[in-house]
């Protein structure tokens, strides 16, 4: 093949010593070029009718806001994304009415992504009663619930309590998908270990769904890495290791709650303007502070405090010792700008 004769061809200096320097640029594939143009177009009304892929009317619904990688993952899977109202910046809590209204208009069969507990980035979870109302609405409208469970045990310290939302959807004999991550709960981030469970109505449906999973897995990663799975299995199968793990989870969630309380009390004792009670109402690893981008910039420049531009703080990254420093900084930035 002509392309595989690099040494005979004339070199272009800009190619360095690439063995592929004489590979000519292939012509654009028109349908891809259309897609590139479509992806670049910022218009909210854009429509791509060029690709020959059948799409149903369904979209997957994501909470607004959600873990930043959710849109990436789901759009890479070819799904169209929509959001449902979740966080209310005025109350720093759940926009429950907005959530019900948005899911109430979702079309039958649409996938709805829920975070099982310890919602990232807001730290806002529905109450048990609210989950029950959500469950009824989801079943009434025939939506497909997809749970992302990344913080089980880190919210309340109890694996059972933090899986309550999922259990409610499993107990009603309906169907759902559950993606479980062990990155945070077992400190195995680098091992890429998790699981996907799909609860189906009948064994026959389950077998057919499983056959599709295999079709997806084979060209995707073929076989899963074994090391992380071996660690998780060892912990789950050994009573002593399991007890040690759950005791550690409880200690971690207690520490998160303690640091939340300390930060809240420190702001109250400084008389920092505003209501900061959301810090102790929100749960899990994150607090959505409500600080603006401008305020965060100031904290970074003047106090070397780094956080995401949406105002999310990882409480797990805050020590009791650092609380007064953070509280002073927040007090300063809030009083400067009012
Ligand atoms: C809600 C949520 N899901 C999933 C993940 C990532 O899970 P994994 O490390 O298993 O990819 C995160 C954070 O890293 C998260 O916040």
Coordinates of C-alpha atoms and ligand atoms in Angstrom, one line a residue:
X1 CA 0.0 0.0 0.0
X2 CA 1.4 3.4 -1.0
X3 CA 0.8 4.9 2.4
X4 CA 3.2 2.5 4.0
X5 CA 6.3 3.8 2.2
X6 CA 7.2 6.8 4.4
X7 CA 11.0 6.9 3.7
X8 CA 10.5 7.3 -0.1
X9 CA 8.2 10.2 0.2
X10 CA 9.2 13.9 0.4
X11 CA 9.1 15.1 4.0
X12 CA 7.2 18.2 5.1
X13 CA 9.2 19.8 8.0
X14 CA 6.0 20.6 9.9
X15 CA 5.4 16.8 10.3
X16 CA 8.6 16.3 12.2
X17 CA 9.7 12.7 11.8
X18 CA 6.3 11.3 11.7
X19 CA 6.1 7.9 10.0
X20 CA 2.7 9.0 8.7
X21 CA 4.0 12.3 7.1
X22 CA 2.9 11.3 3.6
X23 CA -0.6 10.3 4.5
X24 CA -2.8 12.7 2.6
X25 CA -5.8 14.3 4.3
X26 CA -8.9 12.3 3.4
X27 CA -11.9 14.2 2.0
X28 CA -14.5 15.2 4.5
X29 CA -17.4 12.8 4.9
X30 CA -20.4 15.1 4.2
X31 CA -22.6 13.7 6.9
X32 CA -19.9 14.2 9.5
X33 CA -19.2 17.8 8.3
X34 CA -22.9 18.5 8.8
X35 CA -22.6 17.2 12.3
X36 CA -19.5 19.3 13.1
X37 CA -21.4 22.4 11.8
X38 CA -24.5 21.4 13.9
X39 CA -22.4 20.9 17.1
X40 CA -20.8 24.4 16.6
X41 CA -24.1 26.2 16.1
X42 CA -25.1 27.8 19.4
X43 CA -28.7 28.3 18.3
X44 CA -31.2 26.9 20.9
X45 CA -33.5 26.0 18.0
X46 CA -31.0 23.9 16.1
X47 CA -32.2 20.7 14.5
X48 CA -30.1 17.9 13.0
X49 CA -32.1 16.1 10.4
X50 CA -29.1 14.8 8.4
X51 CA -28.1 11.7 10.2
X52 CA -29.7 8.4 9.3
X53 CA -30.3 7.3 12.9
X54 CA -33.8 6.6 14.1
X55 CA -34.6 8.6 17.2
X56 CA -37.7 8.3 19.3
X57 CA -39.4 11.4 20.7
X58 CA -37.7 10.5 24.0
X59 CA -35.2 12.4 25.6
X60 CA -33.4 11.7 28.8
X61 CA -34.4 14.1 31.6
X62 CA -31.6 15.4 33.9
X63 CA -31.9 17.4 37.1
X64 CA -30.9 21.0 36.7
X65 CA -28.1 21.2 37.8
X66 CA -26.4 17.8 37.9
X67 CA -23.0 16.1 38.0
X68 CA -21.1 17.7 35.1
X69 CA -20.3 14.5 33.4
X70 CA -23.9 13.3 33.1
X71 CA -24.6 15.4 30.0
X72 CA -21.3 14.2 28.4
X73 CA -22.0 10.5 29.1
X74 CA -25.6 10.6 28.0
X75 CA -25.2 12.6 24.9
X76 CA -22.2 10.4 23.9
X77 CA -24.7 7.5 24.2
X78 CA -26.8 9.2 21.5
X79 CA -29.6 10.4 23.8
X80 CA -31.2 13.8 23.5
X81 CA -31.0 15.7 26.7
X82 CA -33.7 17.7 28.6
X83 CA -33.6 19.0 32.1
X84 CA -36.2 19.1 34.9
X85 CA -36.2 21.7 37.5
X86 CA -34.4 20.6 40.7
X87 CA -32.6 23.3 42.6
X88 CA -34.2 26.5 43.8
X89 CA -31.6 29.2 44.3
X90 CA -34.0 31.3 46.3
X91 CA -34.4 28.7 49.0
X92 CA -31.2 26.8 48.4
X93 CA -33.5 23.7 48.5
X94 CA -35.5 21.5 46.2
X95 CA -37.8 23.1 43.6
X96 CA -40.3 20.3 44.2
X97 CA -43.2 22.0 42.4
X98 CA -41.0 22.7 39.4
X99 CA -39.8 19.1 39.4
X100 CA -43.3 17.7 39.5
X101 CA -44.5 20.0 36.7
X102 CA -41.6 19.1 34.4
X103 CA -41.8 15.4 34.9
X104 CA -45.6 15.7 34.7
X105 CA -45.2 16.7 31.0
X106 CA -42.5 14.2 30.1
X107 CA -43.6 11.7 27.4
X108 CA -44.2 8.1 28.2
X109 CA -41.0 6.0 28.0
X110 CA -38.7 8.9 28.6
X111 CA -35.7 8.2 30.9
X112 CA -35.4 10.3 34.0
X113 CA -32.1 10.4 35.8
X114 CA -32.2 10.7 39.5
X115 CA -29.3 10.8 42.0
X116 CA -30.2 8.3 44.7
X117 CA -28.8 10.4 47.6
X118 CA -26.2 13.1 48.3
X119 CA -27.1 15.0 45.1
X120 CA -24.0 16.4 43.3
X121 CA -23.5 19.4 43.1
X122 CA -26.3 20.8 45.3
X123 CA -26.4 18.5 48.4
X124 CA -30.2 18.7 48.1
X125 CA -32.2 15.5 48.3
X126 CA -36.0 15.0 48.2
X127 CA -37.5 13.8 51.5
X128 CA -39.0 10.3 51.8
X129 CA -42.5 11.8 51.3
X130 CA -41.3 13.7 48.2
X131 CA -39.7 10.6 46.8
X132 CA -43.0 8.8 47.2
X133 CA -44.8 11.5 45.2
X134 CA -42.1 11.4 42.6
X135 CA -42.4 7.6 42.4
X136 CA -46.2 7.8 41.9
X137 CA -45.8 10.4 39.1
X138 CA -43.1 8.4 37.4
X139 CA -45.2 5.3 37.4
X140 CA -48.3 7.1 36.4
X141 CA -46.6 8.6 33.4
X142 CA -44.7 5.4 32.4
X143 CA -41.3 7.0 32.7
X144 CA -38.1 5.0 33.1
X145 CA -36.2 5.9 36.3
X146 CA -32.4 5.7 36.0
X147 CA -30.7 6.0 39.4
X148 CA -27.1 7.1 39.8
X149 CA -25.9 6.0 43.2
X150 CA -22.4 7.4 43.9
X151 CA -22.5 8.4 47.6
X152 CA -24.3 5.5 49.3
X153 CA -23.5 5.6 53.0
X154 CA -21.8 9.0 52.9
X155 CA -25.1 10.9 53.4
X156 CA -26.6 9.4 56.5
X157 CA -23.9 6.9 57.4
X158 CA -26.4 4.1 56.7
X159 CA -26.2 2.1 53.4
X160 CA -29.8 1.2 53.8
X161 CA -31.1 4.7 54.4
X162 CA -29.1 6.2 51.5
X163 CA -30.6 3.6 49.1
X164 CA -34.2 4.3 50.3
X165 CA -35.2 6.1 47.1
X166 CA -34.0 3.2 44.9
X167 CA -35.7 0.6 47.2
X168 CA -39.1 2.5 46.8
X169 CA -38.9 2.1 43.0
X170 CA -37.8 -1.6 43.2
X171 CA -40.5 -2.5 45.8
X172 CA -43.4 -1.3 43.6
X173 CA -42.6 -4.1 41.0
X174 CA -41.9 -1.5 38.4
X175 CA -38.7 -1.3 36.3
X176 CA -35.6 0.8 36.8
X177 CA -31.9 1.1 36.1
X178 CA -29.4 1.6 38.9
X179 CA -25.7 2.7 38.3
X180 CA -23.7 2.1 41.4
X181 CA -20.2 3.6 41.8
X182 CA -17.7 2.4 44.4
X183 CA -15.4 5.3 43.7
X184 CA -16.4 7.4 46.7
X185 CA -17.9 4.9 49.0
X186 CA -14.9 2.6 49.0
X187 CA -12.3 5.1 48.0
X188 CA -11.6 3.2 44.8
X189 CA -11.7 6.1 42.3
X190 CA -8.7 5.0 40.4
X191 CA -10.1 1.4 40.0
X192 CA -13.1 2.5 37.9
X193 CA -15.4 0.1 39.7
X194 CA -19.2 0.2 39.7
X195 CA -22.1 -1.8 38.5
X196 CA -25.3 -1.5 36.5
X197 CA -28.4 -3.2 37.6
X198 CA -31.5 -3.3 35.5
X199 CA -34.7 -4.4 37.2
X200 CA -37.1 -5.9 34.7
X201 CA -40.7 -7.1 35.0
X202 CA -40.0 -10.7 34.0
X203 CA -37.1 -13.1 33.7
X204 CA -37.7 -13.2 29.9
X205 CA -37.5 -9.4 29.5
X206 CA -34.4 -9.5 31.7
X207 CA -32.7 -12.0 29.4
X208 CA -33.5 -9.9 26.3
X209 CA -32.3 -6.7 28.0
X210 CA -29.1 -8.5 29.1
X211 CA -28.5 -9.6 25.5
X212 CA -28.4 -6.0 24.5
X213 CA -26.0 -5.1 27.3
X214 CA -23.6 -7.7 25.9
X215 CA -23.9 -6.0 22.5
X216 CA -22.9 -2.7 24.0
X217 CA -20.2 -4.1 26.2
X218 CA -18.3 -6.2 23.6
X219 CA -17.1 -3.3 21.4
X220 CA -17.0 -0.8 24.3
X221 CA -14.7 -2.4 26.9
X222 CA -15.0 -6.1 26.1
X223 CA -14.1 -7.4 29.5
X224 CA -14.2 -5.5 32.8
X225 CA -11.0 -4.8 34.8
X226 CA -10.7 -7.3 37.6
X227 CA -8.8 -5.7 40.4
X228 CA -11.4 -3.2 41.7
X229 CA -14.1 -5.8 41.5
X230 CA -11.9 -8.2 43.5
X231 CA -11.5 -5.6 46.3
X232 CA -15.2 -4.9 46.4
X233 CA -16.1 -8.6 46.5
X234 CA -13.6 -9.2 49.3
X235 CA -15.1 -6.5 51.4
X236 CA -18.7 -7.4 50.7
X237 CA -18.1 -11.1 51.4
X238 CA -16.2 -10.9 54.6
X239 CA -18.2 -9.9 57.7
X240 CA -15.3 -8.3 59.5
X241 CA -14.2 -6.2 56.5
X242 CA -17.9 -5.3 55.8
X243 CA -18.3 -4.1 59.4
X244 CA -15.0 -2.2 59.2
X245 CA -16.2 -0.5 56.0
X246 CA -19.6 0.5 57.3
X247 CA -18.1 1.8 60.5
X248 CA -15.7 4.0 58.4
X249 CA -18.6 5.2 56.3
X250 CA -20.5 6.3 59.4
X251 CA -17.4 8.1 60.8
X252 CA -17.0 9.9 57.4
X253 CA -20.6 11.0 57.2
X254 CA -20.5 12.1 60.9
X255 CA -17.4 14.2 60.1
X256 CA -19.2 15.8 57.1
X257 CA -22.1 16.7 59.3
X258 CA -19.8 18.1 62.0
X259 CA -17.9 20.3 59.6
X260 CA -21.1 21.6 58.1
X261 CA -22.3 22.5 61.5
X262 CA -19.0 24.2 62.3
X263 CA -19.0 26.3 59.1
X264 CA -22.6 27.3 59.7
X265 CA -21.9 28.3 63.4
X266 CA -18.8 30.2 62.4
X267 CA -20.8 32.3 59.9
X268 CA -23.5 32.9 62.4
X269 CA -21.1 34.0 65.1
X270 CA -19.5 36.4 62.7
X271 CA -22.9 37.9 61.8
X272 CA -22.3 37.2 58.1
X273 CA -25.3 38.7 56.3
X274 CA -27.7 36.3 54.8
X275 CA -29.3 33.0 55.8
X276 CA -26.7 30.2 55.8
X277 CA -28.9 27.5 57.2
X278 CA -28.8 25.7 53.8
X279 CA -25.3 24.6 54.8
X280 CA -26.8 22.3 57.5
X281 CA -29.9 21.5 55.5
X282 CA -28.0 20.2 52.5
X283 CA -26.5 16.7 52.9
X284 CA -23.6 14.5 51.8
X285 CA -20.3 15.7 50.5
X286 CA -21.4 19.0 48.9
X287 CA -22.8 22.3 49.8
X288 CA -24.1 24.7 47.2
X289 CA -23.0 27.9 48.9
X290 CA -24.8 30.4 46.7
X291 CA -21.6 32.4 46.3
X292 CA -21.4 34.2 43.0
X293 CA -18.6 33.7 40.4
X294 CA -17.3 37.2 41.3
X295 CA -17.1 36.3 45.0
X296 CA -15.4 33.0 44.2
X297 CA -12.8 34.8 42.1
X298 CA -12.1 37.1 45.1
X299 CA -11.8 34.2 47.5
X300 CA -9.3 32.6 45.1
X301 CA -7.2 35.7 44.5
X302 CA -7.2 37.1 48.1
X303 CA -7.5 33.9 50.2
X304 CA -6.2 31.1 47.9
X305 CA -9.5 29.3 48.3
X306 CA -10.4 27.2 45.3
X307 CA -13.9 25.9 44.5
X308 CA -16.0 25.3 41.4
X309 CA -17.4 28.4 39.7
X310 CA -21.0 27.3 40.5
X311 CA -20.3 27.8 44.3
X312 CA -20.1 24.1 45.2
X313 CA -17.9 23.3 48.2
X314 CA -16.7 19.8 48.9
X315 CA -17.2 19.6 52.6
X316 CA -15.0 16.5 52.6
X317 CA -12.1 18.7 51.6
X318 CA -12.6 21.0 54.6
X319 CA -11.0 20.3 58.0
X320 CA -12.3 21.7 61.3
X321 CA -9.0 23.6 61.6
X322 CA -9.6 25.4 58.3
X323 CA -13.2 26.4 59.1
X324 CA -12.4 29.8 60.8
X325 CA -10.2 30.8 57.8
X326 CA -13.0 29.9 55.3
X327 CA -15.6 31.6 57.5
X328 CA -13.5 34.8 57.7
X329 CA -13.0 34.8 53.9
X330 CA -16.7 34.3 53.2
X331 CA -17.6 36.9 55.7
X332 CA -15.2 39.4 54.1
X333 CA -16.4 38.7 50.5
X334 CA -20.1 38.9 51.4
X335 CA -19.8 42.1 53.4
X336 CA -17.6 43.7 50.7
X337 CA -20.2 43.3 48.0
X338 CA -23.4 44.2 49.8
Ligands
LIG1 C1 -23.4 11.7 40.8 C2 -22.1 11.1 40.4 N1 -22.2 10.0 39.7 C3 -21.0 9.4 39.3 C4 -19.8 9.9 39.6 C5 -18.5 9.2 39.2 O1 -18.6 7.9 39.4 P1 -17.4 7.0 38.8 O2 -16.1 7.4 39.5 O3 -17.8 5.6 39.1 O4 -17.3 7.3 37.3 C6 -19.7 11.1 40.4 C7 -18.5 11.8 40.8 O5 -17.4 11.5 40.6 C8 -20.9 11.7 40.8 O6 -20.9 12.8 41.5

